[in-house]
Amino acid sequence: MASHSITVNLSFPSKFSSKTRFAFGSKSQLSSAFRALGKHRSRISSLIRAMGSSASSQKPDSTQEASKTDYGSVSDEEWKKRLTEEQFYITRQKGTERAFTGEYWNTKTRGTYHCICCDTPLYESSTKFDSGTGWPSYYQPIGNNVKSKLDMSIIFMPRQEVVCAVCDAHLGHVFDDGPPPTGKRHCINSASLKLKPE
């Protein structure tokens, strides 16, 4: 049975933290647990309704789709065995391939682009567009499988780095000059990706 996990940010009695995580096997178990919270039920009943009757059949999100491997414990030596020299340089050492040299910069094949390190699906080909930059560009990632963080490696030009949410592989950077509907341009290194055609 699928397990549902919800993070609750509410004011609870001192025996609960202000940010409490609950994980239950079914909607009915979750409902029972919330009833046990007594007077706090009214504050969180909307969460039960938000789950809906088909919560267990919804597509899993980001980390739920990933394997159970603890990628944080994978050593550089192990990554070097799994990846090519270029893939290791880009994904684990935050490198960048030269423009117009990557395998996917001009690819029109329909399919899904996965992380080269952990196989997490990152981008759909339907969100790929020709940015003219020489790198594969996408206006939207798949779900929460890609996360961004501030990159200060160039002091005078702070950027938003994008990484795989599962294994923290460096993918590229995201900029605010993309097309609708997001206006974002995920500028990604081909070496960090693996295309699985439809």
PDB file of N, CA, C and O in Angstrom, residues 61-67 69-72 91-92 114-123 141-149 161-171 186 192:
ATOM      1  N   ASP A  61       5.778  11.817  -6.653  1.00  0.00           N
ATOM      2  CA  ASP A  61       6.501  13.040  -6.923  1.00  0.00           C
ATOM      3  C   ASP A  61       7.985  12.856  -6.647  1.00  0.00           C
ATOM      4  O   ASP A  61       8.368  12.135  -5.756  1.00  0.00           O
ATOM      5  N   SER A  62       8.812  13.506  -7.371  1.00  0.00           N
ATOM      6  CA  SER A  62      10.268  13.567  -7.244  1.00  0.00           C
ATOM      7  C   SER A  62      10.903  12.394  -6.530  1.00  0.00           C
ATOM      8  O   SER A  62      11.087  11.346  -7.103  1.00  0.00           O
ATOM      9  N   THR A  63      11.230  12.583  -5.248  1.00  0.00           N
ATOM     10  CA  THR A  63      12.013  11.580  -4.546  1.00  0.00           C
ATOM     11  C   THR A  63      11.293  10.253  -4.425  1.00  0.00           C
ATOM     12  O   THR A  63      11.926   9.220  -4.267  1.00  0.00           O
ATOM     13  N   GLN A  64       9.939  10.243  -4.498  1.00  0.00           N
ATOM     14  CA  GLN A  64       9.210   8.985  -4.445  1.00  0.00           C
ATOM     15  C   GLN A  64       9.472   8.146  -5.684  1.00  0.00           C
ATOM     16  O   GLN A  64       9.362   6.931  -5.652  1.00  0.00           O
ATOM     17  N   GLU A  65       9.831   8.817  -6.801  1.00  0.00           N
ATOM     18  CA  GLU A  65      10.074   8.095  -8.038  1.00  0.00           C
ATOM     19  C   GLU A  65      11.488   7.519  -8.085  1.00  0.00           C
ATOM     20  O   GLU A  65      11.798   6.672  -8.888  1.00  0.00           O
ATOM     21  N   ALA A  66      12.342   8.035  -7.245  1.00  0.00           N
ATOM     22  CA  ALA A  66      13.737   7.621  -7.286  1.00  0.00           C
ATOM     23  C   ALA A  66      13.940   6.287  -6.600  1.00  0.00           C
ATOM     24  O   ALA A  66      13.116   5.821  -5.840  1.00  0.00           O
ATOM     25  N   SER A  67      15.055   5.669  -6.883  1.00  0.00           N
ATOM     26  CA  SER A  67      15.387   4.422  -6.203  1.00  0.00           C
ATOM     27  C   SER A  67      15.737   4.739  -4.771  1.00  0.00           C
ATOM     28  O   SER A  67      15.870   5.881  -4.370  1.00  0.00           O
ATOM     29  N   THR A  69      18.464   4.255  -3.296  1.00  0.00           N
ATOM     30  CA  THR A  69      19.899   4.462  -3.104  1.00  0.00           C
ATOM     31  C   THR A  69      20.156   5.768  -2.363  1.00  0.00           C
ATOM     32  O   THR A  69      19.544   6.786  -2.653  1.00  0.00           O
ATOM     33  N   ASP A  70      21.064   5.734  -1.408  1.00  0.00           N
ATOM     34  CA  ASP A  70      21.484   6.941  -0.698  1.00  0.00           C
ATOM     35  C   ASP A  70      22.635   7.556  -1.489  1.00  0.00           C
ATOM     36  O   ASP A  70      23.796   7.219  -1.284  1.00  0.00           O
ATOM     37  N   TYR A  71      22.304   8.451  -2.416  1.00  0.00           N
ATOM     38  CA  TYR A  71      23.319   9.013  -3.303  1.00  0.00           C
ATOM     39  C   TYR A  71      24.302   9.908  -2.572  1.00  0.00           C
ATOM     40  O   TYR A  71      25.412  10.135  -3.043  1.00  0.00           O
ATOM     41  N   GLY A  72      23.913  10.409  -1.405  1.00  0.00           N
ATOM     42  CA  GLY A  72      24.822  11.235  -0.636  1.00  0.00           C
ATOM     43  C   GLY A  72      26.034  10.470  -0.136  1.00  0.00           C
ATOM     44  O   GLY A  72      27.069  11.063   0.190  1.00  0.00           O
ATOM     45  N   THR A  91      28.670  16.689 -13.833  1.00  0.00           N
ATOM     46  CA  THR A  91      27.638  16.435 -12.816  1.00  0.00           C
ATOM     47  C   THR A  91      28.150  16.469 -11.386  1.00  0.00           C
ATOM     48  O   THR A  91      27.436  16.883 -10.473  1.00  0.00           O
ATOM     49  N   ARG A  92      29.382  16.022 -11.157  1.00  0.00           N
ATOM     50  CA  ARG A  92      29.885  15.950  -9.785  1.00  0.00           C
ATOM     51  C   ARG A  92      30.842  17.085  -9.438  1.00  0.00           C
ATOM     52  O   ARG A  92      31.064  17.388  -8.274  1.00  0.00           O
ATOM     53  N   HIS A 114      16.446  11.966 -18.744  1.00  0.00           N
ATOM     54  CA  HIS A 114      16.684  11.497 -17.382  1.00  0.00           C
ATOM     55  C   HIS A 114      18.056  11.932 -16.887  1.00  0.00           C
ATOM     56  O   HIS A 114      18.960  12.216 -17.682  1.00  0.00           O
ATOM     57  N   CYS A 115      18.219  11.940 -15.568  1.00  0.00           N
ATOM     58  CA  CYS A 115      19.514  12.236 -14.964  1.00  0.00           C
ATOM     59  C   CYS A 115      20.492  11.113 -15.304  1.00  0.00           C
ATOM     60  O   CYS A 115      20.176   9.932 -15.132  1.00  0.00           O
ATOM     61  N   ILE A 116      21.673  11.449 -15.776  1.00  0.00           N
ATOM     62  CA  ILE A 116      22.672  10.456 -16.154  1.00  0.00           C
ATOM     63  C   ILE A 116      23.196   9.707 -14.928  1.00  0.00           C
ATOM     64  O   ILE A 116      23.665   8.570 -15.035  1.00  0.00           O
ATOM     65  N   CYS A 117      23.086  10.321 -13.758  1.00  0.00           N
ATOM     66  CA  CYS A 117      23.620   9.708 -12.536  1.00  0.00           C
ATOM     67  C   CYS A 117      22.651   8.744 -11.853  1.00  0.00           C
ATOM     68  O   CYS A 117      23.049   7.667 -11.415  1.00  0.00           O
ATOM     69  N   CYS A 118      21.381   9.137 -11.740  1.00  0.00           N
ATOM     70  CA  CYS A 118      20.437   8.314 -10.962  1.00  0.00           C
ATOM     71  C   CYS A 118      19.187   7.916 -11.726  1.00  0.00           C
ATOM     72  O   CYS A 118      18.297   7.270 -11.183  1.00  0.00           O
ATOM     73  N   ASP A 119      19.069   8.325 -12.990  1.00  0.00           N
ATOM     74  CA  ASP A 119      17.966   7.944 -13.874  1.00  0.00           C
ATOM     75  C   ASP A 119      16.626   8.601 -13.521  1.00  0.00           C
ATOM     76  O   ASP A 119      15.586   8.194 -13.995  1.00  0.00           O
ATOM     77  N   THR A 120      16.639   9.634 -12.695  1.00  0.00           N
ATOM     78  CA  THR A 120      15.408  10.362 -12.391  1.00  0.00           C
ATOM     79  C   THR A 120      14.944  11.131 -13.628  1.00  0.00           C
ATOM     80  O   THR A 120      15.754  11.806 -14.267  1.00  0.00           O
ATOM     81  N   PRO A 121      13.657  11.059 -14.005  1.00  0.00           N
ATOM     82  CA  PRO A 121      13.174  11.836 -15.156  1.00  0.00           C
ATOM     83  C   PRO A 121      13.194  13.326 -14.831  1.00  0.00           C
ATOM     84  O   PRO A 121      12.649  13.754 -13.808  1.00  0.00           O
ATOM     85  N   LEU A 122      13.824  14.121 -15.686  1.00  0.00           N
ATOM     86  CA  LEU A 122      14.016  15.538 -15.398  1.00  0.00           C
ATOM     87  C   LEU A 122      13.223  16.470 -16.311  1.00  0.00           C
ATOM     88  O   LEU A 122      12.614  17.434 -15.844  1.00  0.00           O
ATOM     89  N   TYR A 123      13.235  16.201 -17.625  1.00  0.00           N
ATOM     90  CA  TYR A 123      12.576  17.090 -18.586  1.00  0.00           C
ATOM     91  C   TYR A 123      11.888  16.274 -19.675  1.00  0.00           C
ATOM     92  O   TYR A 123      12.420  15.265 -20.133  1.00  0.00           O
ATOM     93  N   PRO A 141      10.797  21.825 -15.783  1.00  0.00           N
ATOM     94  CA  PRO A 141      11.213  20.460 -15.418  1.00  0.00           C
ATOM     95  C   PRO A 141      10.003  19.596 -15.094  1.00  0.00           C
ATOM     96  O   PRO A 141       8.870  20.084 -15.044  1.00  0.00           O
ATOM     97  N   ILE A 142      10.235  18.333 -14.858  1.00  0.00           N
ATOM     98  CA  ILE A 142       9.166  17.402 -14.467  1.00  0.00           C
ATOM     99  C   ILE A 142       8.965  17.493 -12.959  1.00  0.00           C
ATOM    100  O   ILE A 142       9.869  17.188 -12.182  1.00  0.00           O
ATOM    101  N   GLY A 143       7.777  17.912 -12.547  1.00  0.00           N
ATOM    102  CA  GLY A 143       7.429  17.978 -11.126  1.00  0.00           C
ATOM    103  C   GLY A 143       8.463  18.723 -10.305  1.00  0.00           C
ATOM    104  O   GLY A 143       8.910  19.814 -10.661  1.00  0.00           O
ATOM    105  N   ASN A 144       8.858  18.108  -9.191  1.00  0.00           N
ATOM    106  CA  ASN A 144       9.874  18.683  -8.314  1.00  0.00           C
ATOM    107  C   ASN A 144      11.207  17.956  -8.442  1.00  0.00           C
ATOM    108  O   ASN A 144      12.018  17.953  -7.514  1.00  0.00           O
ATOM    109  N   ASN A 145      11.427  17.336  -9.587  1.00  0.00           N
ATOM    110  CA  ASN A 145      12.631  16.525  -9.767  1.00  0.00           C
ATOM    111  C   ASN A 145      13.894  17.343 -10.003  1.00  0.00           C
ATOM    112  O   ASN A 145      14.995  16.802  -9.982  1.00  0.00           O
ATOM    113  N   VAL A 146      13.721  18.635 -10.250  1.00  0.00           N
ATOM    114  CA  VAL A 146      14.860  19.538 -10.416  1.00  0.00           C
ATOM    115  C   VAL A 146      14.719  20.649  -9.385  1.00  0.00           C
ATOM    116  O   VAL A 146      13.635  21.197  -9.193  1.00  0.00           O
ATOM    117  N   LYS A 147      15.819  20.954  -8.696  1.00  0.00           N
ATOM    118  CA  LYS A 147      15.787  22.063  -7.741  1.00  0.00           C
ATOM    119  C   LYS A 147      16.879  23.065  -8.104  1.00  0.00           C
ATOM    120  O   LYS A 147      17.839  22.730  -8.805  1.00  0.00           O
ATOM    121  N   SER A 148      16.714  24.286  -7.628  1.00  0.00           N
ATOM    122  CA  SER A 148      17.701  25.320  -7.931  1.00  0.00           C
ATOM    123  C   SER A 148      18.299  25.869  -6.646  1.00  0.00           C
ATOM    124  O   SER A 148      17.683  25.818  -5.584  1.00  0.00           O
ATOM    125  N   LYS A 149      19.520  26.377  -6.753  1.00  0.00           N
ATOM    126  CA  LYS A 149      20.180  27.007  -5.619  1.00  0.00           C
ATOM    127  C   LYS A 149      21.148  28.052  -6.134  1.00  0.00           C
ATOM    128  O   LYS A 149      21.599  27.993  -7.289  1.00  0.00           O
ATOM    129  N   GLU A 161      21.843  27.839 -10.013  1.00  0.00           N
ATOM    130  CA  GLU A 161      22.243  26.511 -10.476  1.00  0.00           C
ATOM    131  C   GLU A 161      21.044  25.570 -10.387  1.00  0.00           C
ATOM    132  O   GLU A 161      20.232  25.674  -9.465  1.00  0.00           O
ATOM    133  N   VAL A 162      20.911  24.651 -11.342  1.00  0.00           N
ATOM    134  CA  VAL A 162      19.882  23.622 -11.251  1.00  0.00           C
ATOM    135  C   VAL A 162      20.559  22.266 -11.085  1.00  0.00           C
ATOM    136  O   VAL A 162      21.553  21.966 -11.751  1.00  0.00           O
ATOM    137  N   VAL A 163      20.013  21.481 -10.158  1.00  0.00           N
ATOM    138  CA  VAL A 163      20.568  20.168  -9.842  1.00  0.00           C
ATOM    139  C   VAL A 163      19.449  19.145  -9.763  1.00  0.00           C
ATOM    140  O   VAL A 163      18.283  19.488  -9.569  1.00  0.00           O
ATOM    141  N   CYS A 164      19.803  17.888  -9.923  1.00  0.00           N
ATOM    142  CA  CYS A 164      18.846  16.803  -9.745  1.00  0.00           C
ATOM    143  C   CYS A 164      18.429  16.769  -8.281  1.00  0.00           C
ATOM    144  O   CYS A 164      19.283  16.761  -7.386  1.00  0.00           O
ATOM    145  N   ALA A 165      17.134  16.744  -8.014  1.00  0.00           N
ATOM    146  CA  ALA A 165      16.640  16.764  -6.644  1.00  0.00           C
ATOM    147  C   ALA A 165      16.928  15.467  -5.904  1.00  0.00           C
ATOM    148  O   ALA A 165      16.875  15.426  -4.680  1.00  0.00           O
ATOM    149  N   VAL A 166      17.253  14.403  -6.628  1.00  0.00           N
ATOM    150  CA  VAL A 166      17.481  13.108  -6.003  1.00  0.00           C
ATOM    151  C   VAL A 166      18.950  12.880  -5.659  1.00  0.00           C
ATOM    152  O   VAL A 166      19.297  12.512  -4.536  1.00  0.00           O
ATOM    153  N   CYS A 167      19.853  13.113  -6.626  1.00  0.00           N
ATOM    154  CA  CYS A 167      21.267  12.796  -6.398  1.00  0.00           C
ATOM    155  C   CYS A 167      22.165  14.029  -6.376  1.00  0.00           C
ATOM    156  O   CYS A 167      23.369  13.914  -6.235  1.00  0.00           O
ATOM    157  N   ASP A 168      21.571  15.221  -6.522  1.00  0.00           N
ATOM    158  CA  ASP A 168      22.309  16.486  -6.456  1.00  0.00           C
ATOM    159  C   ASP A 168      23.300  16.670  -7.611  1.00  0.00           C
ATOM    160  O   ASP A 168      24.254  17.441  -7.507  1.00  0.00           O
ATOM    161  N   ALA A 169      23.085  15.969  -8.711  1.00  0.00           N
ATOM    162  CA  ALA A 169      23.955  16.142  -9.875  1.00  0.00           C
ATOM    163  C   ALA A 169      23.785  17.548 -10.452  1.00  0.00           C
ATOM    164  O   ALA A 169      22.663  18.034 -10.610  1.00  0.00           O
ATOM    165  N   HIS A 170      24.893  18.195 -10.774  1.00  0.00           N
ATOM    166  CA  HIS A 170      24.842  19.502 -11.423  1.00  0.00           C
ATOM    167  C   HIS A 170      24.320  19.312 -12.842  1.00  0.00           C
ATOM    168  O   HIS A 170      24.819  18.480 -13.603  1.00  0.00           O
ATOM    169  N   LEU A 171      23.297  20.088 -13.200  1.00  0.00           N
ATOM    170  CA  LEU A 171      22.697  19.992 -14.531  1.00  0.00           C
ATOM    171  C   LEU A 171      23.054  21.195 -15.391  1.00  0.00           C
ATOM    172  O   LEU A 171      23.342  21.063 -16.573  1.00  0.00           O
ATOM    173  N   HIS A 186      15.912  26.684 -18.675  1.00  0.00           N
ATOM    174  CA  HIS A 186      16.816  25.750 -18.011  1.00  0.00           C
ATOM    175  C   HIS A 186      17.891  25.388 -19.031  1.00  0.00           C
ATOM    176  O   HIS A 186      17.632  24.657 -19.987  1.00  0.00           O
ATOM    177  N   SER A 192      24.833  15.668 -18.676  1.00  0.00           N
ATOM    178  CA  SER A 192      24.131  15.339 -17.433  1.00  0.00           C
ATOM    179  C   SER A 192      22.815  14.610 -17.712  1.00  0.00           C
ATOM    180  O   SER A 192      22.118  14.237 -16.782  1.00  0.00           O
TER     181      SER A 192
END
